[in-house]
């Protein structure tokens, strides 16, 4: 007898994500006038999106939140149409999109990559639904299209078709590469598409540079909104925790089970421990990340909220506060001994997105997590140039290199059971 | 679908890895391919103190098949010898049965083409 197939329907995970997206939109609408939001969106859609492009500084807070909420709602609709059964990976994918919709992904630029993945599925004579997870995360390369489309170096009749073609091409080659790249880090880098996109971006930008096209560096980083966002994010994360506690069907003491997993890909907490405990984990990880940024004197803006959302999302798919803390400590120790400060923008992002390496702490122990983060904070500052900021998951690229480099060493010095 | 047989090989690797993990010293593998799909049977002994892992095996292998997870993550299956990807095997198979007694476990897996 085959495994029992459940009938597809919207499950609670969908409802949580839909509610989350609607809250984003409502919050956005309270931050600006309708005209301000429309003009802001126009500005967001018509700008290049290479790292670091804080949409709060480009289109305003209101437009950025509306962009984030609408984009996630559209992706949820696509997943629903694909009859995708939402669970941990879905939460990770959707919150990653939501977070990066504050600094690089928007209602225009993500579709070229998604369409490229769709074309790949057609080429393989397969259903698109089989590649929808890759498409979700693959939007990391969304800036490839807009960087070329809105480049000042080329006339529009060349730049727009070339940008569209480039975006589609990225999506077309991504699925085959993404699966293969898992072998390099064995699932110890949670942002595998970031690693893959980093390699793709490096090759692509190298070719562009050989034709004299140099991606223009950007650094848009807003400050001064910590109080407002602290309150907003705290409400969201406490909401996750309370909803998890309210809807749980097991004793709260069993929540600690979630800490027994290493978090290595694929560790789907919704499947393993259920949505309620997953939501509690997400809320706790969110509050911890928020506290980290505030304690080090960092800034709550598009990129850092993006980092926090990504942590929260992946707290349904591999991260827990227990495995995140060693990463924060590793970056902190690095900033005490290296030539930069703990609240430098790039280091804030290194700490938040460096939690891609959380499974190393989960598998080998907290000391190894600290060491991995210490190395990561240096590597990440050196790889952005390679892809010219076109890979939004720059930390995922660095984390892949770090994990692939350290893993054989850690294994070599670990005591075997037998 | 690409790598049809390599994916089956990964499934066998992963279950073999699991059997090593629970202390198997003797493992037998039976594999059959027909027009409909692949039938895989693995049998091995295990240490009694690892019985909880057998319970987990039953739980993980019964996860529903999920093509989108397989298509992205299948390369991870059977790769790493210090951890298991049993949930992934669950997502890559159409049917799974686990029978066990005091010291022996038998795992039947079916994967349709």
Short mmCIF file of C-alpha atoms in Angstrom, two decimals:
data_model
loop_
_atom_site.label_atom_id
_atom_site.label_comp_id
_atom_site.label_asym_id
_atom_site.label_seq_id
_atom_site.Cartn_x
_atom_site.Cartn_y
_atom_site.Cartn_z
CA UNK A 1 0.00 0.00 0.00
CA UNK A 2 1.34 3.45 -0.88
CA UNK A 3 1.88 6.25 1.59
CA UNK A 4 -1.38 7.97 2.32
CA UNK A 5 -1.65 11.05 0.10
CA UNK A 6 -3.30 13.98 1.79
CA UNK A 7 -5.63 16.14 -0.26
CA UNK A 8 -4.11 19.50 -1.04
CA UNK A 9 -5.55 22.44 0.84
CA UNK A 10 -4.32 25.65 2.40
CA UNK A 11 -2.76 24.62 5.69
CA UNK A 12 -2.02 26.68 8.80
CA UNK A 13 1.48 27.51 7.53
CA UNK A 14 -0.11 29.27 4.54
CA UNK A 15 -2.46 31.22 6.81
CA UNK A 16 0.41 32.34 9.04
CA UNK A 17 2.42 33.52 6.02
CA UNK A 18 -0.57 35.25 4.43
CA UNK A 19 -1.28 37.06 7.70
CA UNK A 20 2.38 38.03 7.98
CA UNK A 21 2.32 39.46 4.43
CA UNK A 22 -0.88 41.42 5.06
CA UNK A 23 0.60 42.89 8.25
CA UNK A 24 3.60 44.04 6.20
CA UNK A 25 1.29 45.83 3.76
CA UNK A 26 -0.84 47.40 6.49
CA UNK A 27 2.26 48.61 8.33
CA UNK A 28 3.57 50.06 5.05
CA UNK A 29 0.30 51.90 4.45
CA UNK A 30 0.59 53.57 7.87
CA UNK A 31 4.07 54.88 7.05
CA UNK A 32 3.34 57.02 4.02
CA UNK A 33 0.55 58.57 1.95
CA UNK A 34 -0.85 56.52 -0.97
CA UNK A 35 0.83 58.92 -3.39
CA UNK A 36 4.12 58.61 -1.48
CA UNK A 37 3.91 54.84 -1.63
CA UNK A 38 3.21 54.80 -5.38
CA UNK A 39 6.09 57.18 -6.06
CA UNK A 40 8.28 55.14 -3.72
CA UNK A 41 7.44 51.91 -5.51
CA UNK A 42 8.17 53.61 -8.84
CA UNK A 43 11.56 54.59 -7.52
CA UNK A 44 12.29 51.10 -6.14
CA UNK A 45 11.34 49.43 -9.43
CA UNK A 46 13.38 51.75 -11.61
CA UNK A 47 16.68 51.61 -9.71
CA UNK A 48 19.53 49.10 -9.89
CA UNK A 49 19.43 46.73 -6.92
CA UNK A 50 22.99 45.60 -6.37
CA UNK A 51 24.28 45.36 -2.81
CA UNK A 52 23.72 47.41 -0.71
CA UNK A 53 20.51 49.13 -1.81
CA UNK A 54 18.39 49.93 1.22
CA UNK A 55 14.90 50.46 -0.20
CA UNK A 56 14.01 52.60 2.84
CA UNK A 57 16.43 55.13 1.39
CA UNK A 58 15.29 54.68 -2.21
CA UNK A 59 11.51 54.50 -1.99
CA UNK A 60 10.72 55.11 1.66
CA UNK A 61 9.58 52.83 4.46
CA UNK A 62 5.95 52.68 3.34
CA UNK A 63 6.72 51.60 -0.22
CA UNK A 64 9.32 49.09 0.96
CA UNK A 65 6.89 47.31 3.27
CA UNK A 66 4.17 47.31 0.60
CA UNK A 67 6.72 45.89 -1.87
CA UNK A 68 7.62 43.17 0.63
CA UNK A 69 4.04 42.28 1.51
CA UNK A 70 2.80 42.21 -2.09
CA UNK A 71 5.76 40.21 -3.32
CA UNK A 72 5.29 37.53 -0.66
CA UNK A 73 1.55 37.38 -1.33
CA UNK A 74 2.19 36.83 -5.04
CA UNK A 75 4.71 34.08 -4.30
CA UNK A 76 2.28 32.44 -1.88
CA UNK A 77 -0.35 32.49 -4.62
CA UNK A 78 2.11 30.84 -7.03
CA UNK A 79 2.91 28.16 -4.44
CA UNK A 80 -0.78 27.58 -3.86
CA UNK A 81 -1.37 27.23 -7.60
CA UNK A 82 1.50 24.74 -7.75
CA UNK A 83 -0.23 22.79 -4.95
CA UNK A 84 2.92 23.12 -2.89
CA UNK A 85 2.38 21.80 0.65
CA UNK A 86 3.72 24.58 2.82
CA UNK A 87 6.10 23.62 5.62
CA UNK A 88 9.49 24.69 6.95
CA UNK A 89 11.22 25.27 3.63
CA UNK A 90 8.26 27.38 2.51
CA UNK A 91 8.54 29.62 5.56
CA UNK A 92 12.30 29.96 4.95
CA UNK A 93 11.76 30.84 1.28
CA UNK A 94 8.92 33.27 1.85
CA UNK A 95 10.57 35.13 4.71
CA UNK A 96 13.81 35.32 2.75
CA UNK A 97 11.91 36.96 -0.09
CA UNK A 98 10.09 39.21 2.34
CA UNK A 99 13.36 40.29 3.95
CA UNK A 100 15.24 40.85 0.72
CA UNK A 101 12.28 42.86 -0.58
CA UNK A 102 13.74 45.60 1.64
CA UNK A 103 17.04 45.63 -0.21
CA UNK A 104 17.18 44.07 -3.64
CA UNK A 105 14.10 42.11 -4.61
CA UNK A 106 11.10 43.89 -5.96
CA UNK A 107 7.86 43.46 -7.86
CA UNK A 108 9.74 43.84 -11.16
CA UNK A 109 13.15 42.19 -10.97
CA UNK A 110 12.40 38.75 -9.49
CA UNK A 111 10.27 37.49 -12.36
CA UNK A 112 13.06 37.13 -14.89
CA UNK A 113 14.84 34.58 -12.72
CA UNK A 114 11.56 32.79 -11.94
CA UNK A 115 10.76 32.66 -15.67
CA UNK A 116 14.24 31.25 -16.34
CA UNK A 117 13.58 28.45 -13.83
CA UNK A 118 10.22 27.85 -15.52
CA UNK A 119 11.94 27.56 -18.92
CA UNK A 120 14.39 25.07 -17.43
CA UNK A 121 11.49 22.93 -16.21
CA UNK A 122 9.96 23.02 -19.69
CA UNK A 123 13.31 22.11 -21.23
CA UNK A 124 13.50 19.10 -18.88
CA UNK A 125 9.87 18.26 -19.78
CA UNK A 126 9.06 18.47 -16.08
CA UNK A 127 6.46 20.25 -14.00
CA UNK A 128 7.44 23.73 -12.84
CA UNK A 129 6.18 22.79 -9.38
CA UNK A 130 9.21 20.52 -8.96
CA UNK A 131 11.51 23.51 -9.24
CA UNK A 132 9.46 26.01 -7.30
CA UNK A 133 11.71 25.84 -4.20
CA UNK A 134 14.75 26.69 -6.33
CA UNK A 135 12.77 29.52 -7.92
CA UNK A 136 11.90 30.93 -4.48
CA UNK A 137 15.49 31.13 -3.30
CA UNK A 138 16.90 31.78 -6.78
CA UNK A 139 15.59 35.33 -6.80
CA UNK A 140 18.94 36.13 -5.13
CA UNK A 141 20.12 36.93 -8.64
CA UNK A 142 17.29 39.38 -9.32
CA UNK A 143 19.69 42.38 -9.45
CA UNK A 144 21.42 40.91 -12.51
CA UNK A 145 18.46 42.02 -14.64
CA UNK A 146 17.98 45.51 -13.24
CA UNK A 147 21.68 46.32 -12.93
CA UNK A 148 21.95 45.97 -16.71
CA UNK A 149 18.48 47.33 -17.54
CA UNK A 150 19.04 50.58 -15.67
CA UNK A 151 22.73 50.90 -16.37
CA UNK A 152 23.86 54.31 -17.52
CA UNK A 153 26.55 52.76 -19.73
CA UNK A 154 24.21 51.32 -22.36
CA UNK A 155 21.34 52.79 -24.39
CA UNK A 156 17.91 51.53 -23.27
CA UNK A 157 17.21 49.64 -26.52
CA UNK A 158 20.20 47.46 -25.68
CA UNK A 159 20.22 47.49 -21.88
CA UNK A 160 16.57 46.47 -21.36
CA UNK A 161 16.55 43.36 -23.62
CA UNK A 162 20.04 42.42 -22.39
CA UNK A 163 18.97 42.79 -18.76
CA UNK A 164 15.86 40.67 -19.29
CA UNK A 165 17.85 38.02 -21.14
CA UNK A 166 20.50 37.95 -18.41
CA UNK A 167 17.93 37.52 -15.65
CA UNK A 168 16.22 34.68 -17.51
CA UNK A 169 19.57 33.03 -18.24
CA UNK A 170 20.45 33.09 -14.54
CA UNK A 171 17.21 31.33 -13.67
CA UNK A 172 17.71 28.81 -16.46
CA UNK A 173 21.09 27.57 -15.25
CA UNK A 174 20.41 27.81 -11.52
CA UNK A 175 18.50 24.55 -10.82
CA UNK A 176 21.21 22.25 -12.15
CA UNK A 177 23.94 24.16 -10.36
CA UNK A 178 22.11 24.56 -7.04
CA UNK A 179 21.68 20.82 -6.55
CA UNK A 180 25.26 20.07 -7.47
CA UNK A 181 26.71 22.71 -5.15
CA UNK A 182 25.22 20.98 -2.12
CA UNK A 183 28.04 18.47 -2.40
CA UNK A 184 30.62 21.13 -1.64
CA UNK A 185 29.37 22.06 1.83
CA UNK A 186 27.24 18.96 2.57
CA UNK A 187 24.27 21.04 3.69
CA UNK A 188 26.20 22.96 6.35
CA UNK A 189 25.54 26.25 4.56
CA UNK A 190 21.81 26.86 4.84
CA UNK A 191 21.97 29.48 2.05
CA UNK A 192 23.00 27.04 -0.65
CA UNK A 193 21.48 29.17 -3.40
CA UNK A 194 23.59 32.04 -2.09
CA UNK A 195 26.71 29.97 -2.65
CA UNK A 196 25.49 28.90 -6.08
CA UNK A 197 24.47 32.43 -7.04
CA UNK A 198 27.84 33.71 -5.89
CA UNK A 199 29.59 31.38 -8.32
CA UNK A 200 27.18 32.20 -11.14
CA UNK A 201 27.53 35.92 -10.41
CA UNK A 202 31.32 35.64 -10.33
CA UNK A 203 31.48 33.98 -13.73
CA UNK A 204 28.90 36.35 -15.22
CA UNK A 205 30.51 39.52 -13.87
CA UNK A 206 33.92 38.32 -15.04
CA UNK A 207 32.54 38.07 -18.57
CA UNK A 208 30.87 41.48 -18.29
CA UNK A 209 34.09 43.04 -17.00
CA UNK A 210 35.97 41.64 -19.99
CA UNK A 211 33.67 43.75 -22.18
CA UNK A 212 34.28 46.86 -20.12
CA UNK A 213 31.00 46.72 -18.18
CA UNK A 214 31.72 47.29 -14.51
CA UNK A 215 28.81 47.03 -12.06
CA UNK A 216 28.46 50.33 -10.23
CA UNK A 217 29.08 50.01 -6.48
CA UNK A 218 26.20 51.18 -4.30
CA UNK A 219 25.85 51.86 -0.65
CA UNK A 220 22.49 53.09 0.52
CA UNK A 221 22.05 52.52 4.26
CA UNK A 222 19.46 54.32 6.38
CA UNK A 223 19.65 55.00 10.10
CA UNK A 224 17.54 56.51 12.86
CA UNK A 225 14.50 54.21 12.89
CA UNK A 226 15.51 51.78 15.63
CA UNK A 227 12.71 52.56 18.07
CA UNK A 228 9.93 52.25 15.51
CA UNK A 229 11.19 48.98 14.06
CA UNK A 230 12.06 47.53 17.46
CA UNK A 231 8.43 47.88 18.48
CA UNK A 232 7.07 46.58 15.15
CA UNK A 233 9.40 43.56 15.01
CA UNK A 234 8.90 42.73 18.70
CA UNK A 235 5.15 42.65 18.18
CA UNK A 236 5.53 40.29 15.19
CA UNK A 237 7.93 37.93 16.97
CA UNK A 238 6.01 37.88 20.25
CA UNK A 239 2.92 37.23 18.13
CA UNK A 240 4.63 34.14 16.64
CA UNK A 241 5.50 32.88 20.12
CA UNK A 242 2.03 33.46 21.58
CA UNK A 243 0.32 31.89 18.57
CA UNK A 244 2.64 28.90 18.83
CA UNK A 245 1.89 28.49 22.53
CA UNK A 246 -1.84 28.88 21.96
CA UNK A 247 -2.08 26.37 19.08
CA UNK A 248 0.35 23.72 20.42
CA UNK A 249 -0.99 20.22 20.96
CA UNK A 250 1.89 19.04 23.15
CA UNK A 251 3.39 20.07 26.47
CA UNK A 252 5.47 23.22 26.29
CA UNK A 253 8.33 21.34 27.95
CA UNK A 254 8.67 19.29 24.76
CA UNK A 255 9.71 22.41 22.89
CA UNK A 256 13.31 21.67 23.86
CA UNK A 257 13.24 18.77 21.37
CA UNK A 258 13.86 21.35 18.67
CA UNK A 259 17.38 21.86 20.03
CA UNK A 260 18.40 18.24 19.47
CA UNK A 261 18.74 18.64 15.69
CA UNK A 262 21.98 19.84 14.11
CA UNK A 263 20.03 21.98 11.67
CA UNK A 264 21.99 20.72 8.69
CA UNK A 265 20.04 20.73 5.42
CA UNK A 266 17.37 19.44 5.41
CA UNK A 267 15.98 19.94 8.91
CA UNK A 268 12.38 20.99 8.55
CA UNK A 269 11.05 21.84 12.01
CA UNK A 270 7.44 22.05 10.83
CA UNK A 271 7.62 18.43 9.74
CA UNK A 272 9.73 17.27 12.65
CA UNK A 273 8.16 19.13 15.57
CA UNK A 274 5.04 20.78 14.17
CA UNK A 275 4.13 24.37 13.31
CA UNK A 276 3.40 25.62 16.86
CA UNK A 277 6.87 24.79 18.21
CA UNK A 278 8.40 26.08 14.99
CA UNK A 279 6.65 29.41 15.47
CA UNK A 280 7.96 29.64 19.03
CA UNK A 281 11.47 28.95 17.72
CA UNK A 282 11.04 31.59 15.01
CA UNK A 283 9.83 34.18 17.50
CA UNK A 284 12.69 33.51 19.91
CA UNK A 285 15.29 33.65 17.12
CA UNK A 286 13.76 36.90 15.88
CA UNK A 287 13.88 38.52 19.32
CA UNK A 288 17.46 37.33 19.81
CA UNK A 289 18.57 38.78 16.45
CA UNK A 290 16.79 42.04 17.17
CA UNK A 291 18.44 42.25 20.59
CA UNK A 292 21.85 41.59 19.01
CA UNK A 293 21.52 44.52 16.60
CA UNK A 294 20.33 46.85 19.37
CA UNK A 295 23.03 45.76 21.85
CA UNK A 296 25.91 46.33 19.41
CA UNK A 297 24.48 49.74 18.46
CA UNK A 298 23.53 48.65 14.96
CA UNK A 299 20.85 50.05 12.67
CA UNK A 300 17.43 48.65 11.95
CA UNK A 301 16.93 49.32 8.25
CA UNK A 302 16.16 47.43 5.04
CA UNK A 303 19.25 45.20 4.98
CA UNK A 304 19.29 44.38 8.70
CA UNK A 305 15.55 43.74 8.88
CA UNK A 306 16.11 41.54 5.81
CA UNK A 307 18.76 39.67 7.78
CA UNK A 308 16.49 39.29 10.78
CA UNK A 309 13.59 38.04 8.64
CA UNK A 310 15.90 35.52 7.00
CA UNK A 311 16.95 34.22 10.42
CA UNK A 312 13.31 33.98 11.46
CA UNK A 313 12.42 32.15 8.23
CA UNK A 314 15.28 29.69 8.55
CA UNK A 315 14.29 29.07 12.16
CA UNK A 316 11.69 26.86 10.52
CA UNK A 317 14.42 25.16 8.51
CA UNK A 318 17.64 24.65 10.45
CA UNK A 319 18.33 27.48 12.88
CA UNK A 320 17.66 27.78 16.59
CA UNK A 321 18.77 30.38 19.14
CA UNK A 322 21.20 27.75 20.45
CA UNK A 323 23.03 27.52 17.11
CA UNK A 324 22.73 31.20 16.22
CA UNK A 325 24.43 32.53 19.37
CA UNK A 326 27.86 30.99 18.58
CA UNK A 327 27.76 32.71 15.18
CA UNK A 328 27.07 36.09 16.77
CA UNK A 329 29.90 35.48 19.27
CA UNK A 330 32.31 34.49 16.49
CA UNK A 331 31.64 37.68 14.53
CA UNK A 332 31.85 39.69 17.77
CA UNK A 333 35.26 38.23 18.65
CA UNK A 334 36.37 38.89 15.08
CA UNK A 335 35.46 42.55 15.31
CA UNK A 336 37.41 42.93 18.58
CA UNK A 337 40.61 41.63 17.00
CA UNK A 338 40.29 42.69 13.37
CA UNK A 339 40.39 46.08 11.70
CA UNK A 340 36.66 46.86 11.74
CA UNK A 341 34.01 47.69 14.28
CA UNK A 342 31.19 45.44 15.43
CA UNK A 343 28.55 47.86 14.16
CA UNK A 344 30.06 48.53 10.74
CA UNK A 345 27.27 47.85 8.23
CA UNK A 346 29.02 44.93 6.53
CA UNK A 347 29.75 43.32 9.90
CA UNK A 348 26.16 43.72 11.06
CA UNK A 349 25.14 41.84 7.94
CA UNK A 350 27.94 39.28 8.42
CA UNK A 351 26.57 38.42 11.86
CA UNK A 352 22.95 38.19 10.75
CA UNK A 353 23.47 36.33 7.49
CA UNK A 354 26.49 34.42 8.83
CA UNK A 355 23.94 32.34 10.74
CA UNK A 356 23.79 30.34 7.50
CA UNK A 357 26.59 28.45 9.27
CA UNK A 358 24.46 27.65 12.33
CA UNK A 359 24.43 23.90 11.50
CA UNK A 360 28.18 23.80 12.14
CA UNK A 361 27.51 24.80 15.74
CA UNK A 362 24.63 22.33 15.83
CA UNK A 363 26.68 19.41 14.55
CA UNK A 364 30.16 19.97 15.95
CA UNK A 365 29.49 22.19 18.98
CA UNK A 366 29.46 25.87 19.86
CA UNK A 367 33.25 26.32 19.72
CA UNK A 368 33.25 25.23 16.10
CA UNK A 369 30.40 27.59 15.37
CA UNK A 370 32.36 30.47 16.84
CA UNK A 371 35.42 29.55 14.80
CA UNK A 372 33.38 29.28 11.59
CA UNK A 373 31.82 32.70 12.20
CA UNK A 374 35.23 34.19 12.99
CA UNK A 375 36.51 33.01 9.60
CA UNK A 376 33.27 33.95 7.85
CA UNK A 377 33.42 37.59 8.92
CA UNK A 378 36.73 37.93 7.05
CA UNK A 379 35.79 35.91 3.98
CA UNK A 380 32.53 37.75 3.41
CA UNK A 381 34.31 41.09 3.11
CA UNK A 382 36.42 39.76 0.26
CA UNK A 383 33.96 38.01 -2.03
CA UNK A 384 31.46 40.76 -2.84
CA UNK A 385 33.81 42.20 -5.46
CA UNK A 386 33.77 38.92 -7.39
CA UNK A 387 30.10 39.16 -8.32
CA UNK A 388 29.90 42.93 -8.20
CA UNK A 389 27.10 42.84 -5.63
CA UNK A 390 24.77 41.11 -8.09
CA UNK A 391 24.28 38.13 -5.78
CA UNK A 392 22.09 39.38 -2.98
CA UNK A 393 23.06 36.42 -0.81
CA UNK A 394 26.69 37.50 -0.57
CA UNK A 395 26.94 36.01 2.91
CA UNK A 396 25.54 32.74 1.56
CA UNK A 397 28.37 32.72 -0.99
CA UNK A 398 30.97 33.30 1.73
CA UNK A 399 29.32 30.80 4.09
CA UNK A 400 29.48 28.13 1.38
CA UNK A 401 33.21 28.72 0.95
CA UNK A 402 33.78 28.69 4.72
CA UNK A 403 31.70 25.55 5.29
CA UNK A 404 33.30 23.67 2.39
CA UNK A 405 36.76 24.69 3.61
CA UNK A 406 36.28 23.96 7.32
CA UNK A 407 34.16 20.83 7.15
CA UNK A 408 36.91 18.37 6.12
CA UNK A 409 39.20 19.89 8.76
CA UNK A 410 36.58 19.62 11.52
CA UNK A 411 35.83 16.05 10.51
CA UNK A 412 39.48 15.12 10.48
CA UNK A 413 39.96 16.23 14.07
CA UNK A 414 36.67 14.96 15.45
CA UNK A 415 36.75 11.81 17.53
CA UNK A 416 34.81 9.01 15.87
CA UNK A 417 32.44 6.86 17.90
CA UNK A 418 34.17 3.66 16.81
CA UNK B 1 13.94 13.52 -14.78
CA UNK B 2 17.72 13.35 -14.75
CA UNK B 3 19.82 10.81 -12.84
CA UNK B 4 17.03 8.29 -12.20
CA UNK B 5 19.32 5.49 -11.09
CA UNK B 6 21.78 7.74 -9.31
CA UNK B 7 18.91 8.93 -7.13
CA UNK B 8 18.07 5.32 -6.25
CA UNK B 9 21.71 4.76 -5.46
CA UNK B 10 21.60 7.76 -3.11
CA UNK B 11 18.58 6.27 -1.32
CA UNK B 12 20.41 2.97 -0.84
CA UNK B 13 23.48 4.86 0.39
CA UNK B 14 21.43 6.76 2.92
CA UNK B 15 19.73 3.69 4.36
CA UNK B 16 23.04 1.84 4.43
CA UNK B 17 24.50 4.82 6.29
CA UNK B 18 21.62 4.60 8.76
CA UNK B 19 22.22 0.88 9.32
CA UNK B 20 25.88 1.56 10.06
CA UNK B 21 24.73 4.31 12.42
CA UNK B 22 22.58 1.89 14.44
CA UNK B 23 25.43 -0.59 14.67
CA UNK B 24 24.78 -3.02 11.82
CA UNK B 25 27.55 -5.54 11.21
CA UNK B 26 25.70 -7.48 8.55
CA UNK B 27 23.67 -5.83 5.81
CA UNK B 28 21.91 -7.30 2.82
CA UNK B 29 20.54 -5.28 -0.06
CA UNK B 30 17.98 -6.42 -2.61
CA UNK B 31 17.26 -4.24 -5.62
CA UNK B 32 14.80 -4.70 -8.44
CA UNK B 33 13.81 -2.44 -11.32
CA UNK B 34 10.65 -3.07 -13.32
CA UNK B 35 8.45 -1.06 -15.70
CA UNK B 36 6.72 0.74 -12.85
CA UNK B 37 9.63 1.64 -10.66
CA UNK B 38 12.31 0.55 -8.22
CA UNK B 39 11.91 -1.87 -5.31
CA UNK B 40 14.58 -1.68 -2.66
CA UNK B 41 14.95 -3.90 0.40
CA UNK B 42 17.66 -3.47 3.00
CA UNK B 43 18.08 -5.68 6.02
CA UNK B 44 20.54 -5.42 8.86
CA UNK B 45 21.07 -6.01 12.54
CA UNK B 46 21.15 -3.16 15.06
CA UNK B 47 22.22 -2.46 18.63
CA UNK B 48 19.33 -2.59 21.11
CA UNK B 49 20.25 0.78 22.60
CA UNK B 50 19.55 2.34 19.18
CA UNK B 51 15.87 1.35 19.18
CA UNK B 52 14.82 5.02 19.35
CA UNK B 53 16.57 5.54 16.02
CA UNK B 54 14.42 2.77 14.55
CA UNK B 55 11.29 4.58 15.77
CA UNK B 56 12.58 7.76 14.11
CA UNK B 57 13.28 5.80 10.92
CA UNK B 58 9.64 4.71 10.78
CA UNK B 59 8.49 8.30 11.29
CA UNK B 60 10.85 9.87 8.75
CA UNK B 61 10.35 7.31 5.98
CA UNK B 62 6.62 7.83 6.16
CA UNK B 63 6.87 11.47 5.17
CA UNK B 64 4.87 12.12 2.06
CA UNK B 65 6.68 12.20 -1.28
CA UNK B 66 7.65 15.75 -2.20
CA UNK B 67 9.04 16.18 -5.66
CA UNK B 68 10.11 19.80 -5.18
CA UNK B 69 12.23 18.88 -2.15
CA UNK B 70 13.73 15.92 -3.98
CA UNK B 71 14.53 17.94 -7.08
CA UNK B 72 16.57 20.45 -5.12
CA UNK B 73 18.09 18.40 -2.31
CA UNK B 74 18.49 14.83 -3.61
CA UNK B 75 22.28 15.15 -3.89
CA UNK B 76 22.48 15.40 -0.08
CA UNK B 77 21.11 11.93 0.39
CA UNK B 78 23.75 9.34 1.31
CA UNK B 79 26.59 11.84 1.25
CA UNK B 80 27.43 12.48 4.84
CA UNK B 81 28.40 9.66 7.20
CA UNK B 82 27.93 11.47 10.53
CA UNK B 83 24.31 12.43 10.16
CA UNK B 84 21.35 11.02 8.27
CA UNK B 85 18.96 12.45 5.70
CA UNK B 86 16.13 10.02 6.35
CA UNK B 87 13.44 12.66 5.91
CA UNK B 88 14.79 13.20 2.42
CA UNK B 89 14.51 9.47 1.68
CA UNK B 90 10.90 9.71 2.87
CA UNK B 91 10.31 12.54 0.43
CA UNK B 92 11.91 10.56 -2.40
CA UNK B 93 9.88 7.35 -2.02
CA UNK B 94 6.27 6.44 -2.78
CA UNK B 95 6.01 3.66 -0.23
CA UNK B 96 8.01 2.66 2.81
CA UNK B 97 7.63 -0.21 5.27
CA UNK B 98 9.84 -0.94 8.24
CA UNK B 99 9.75 -4.24 10.13
CA UNK B 100 11.92 -4.85 13.14
CA UNK B 101 12.37 -7.33 15.96
CA UNK B 102 14.84 -7.43 18.82
CA UNK B 103 17.99 -7.19 16.75
CA UNK B 104 17.08 -7.03 13.06
CA UNK B 105 15.44 -4.36 10.92
CA UNK B 106 14.06 -4.74 7.41
CA UNK B 107 13.25 -1.74 5.24
CA UNK B 108 11.14 -1.95 2.07
CA UNK B 109 11.10 1.05 -0.21
CA UNK B 110 9.21 1.68 -3.45
CA UNK B 111 9.94 4.48 -5.85
CA UNK B 112 7.81 4.81 -8.95
CA UNK B 113 9.24 6.00 -12.25
#
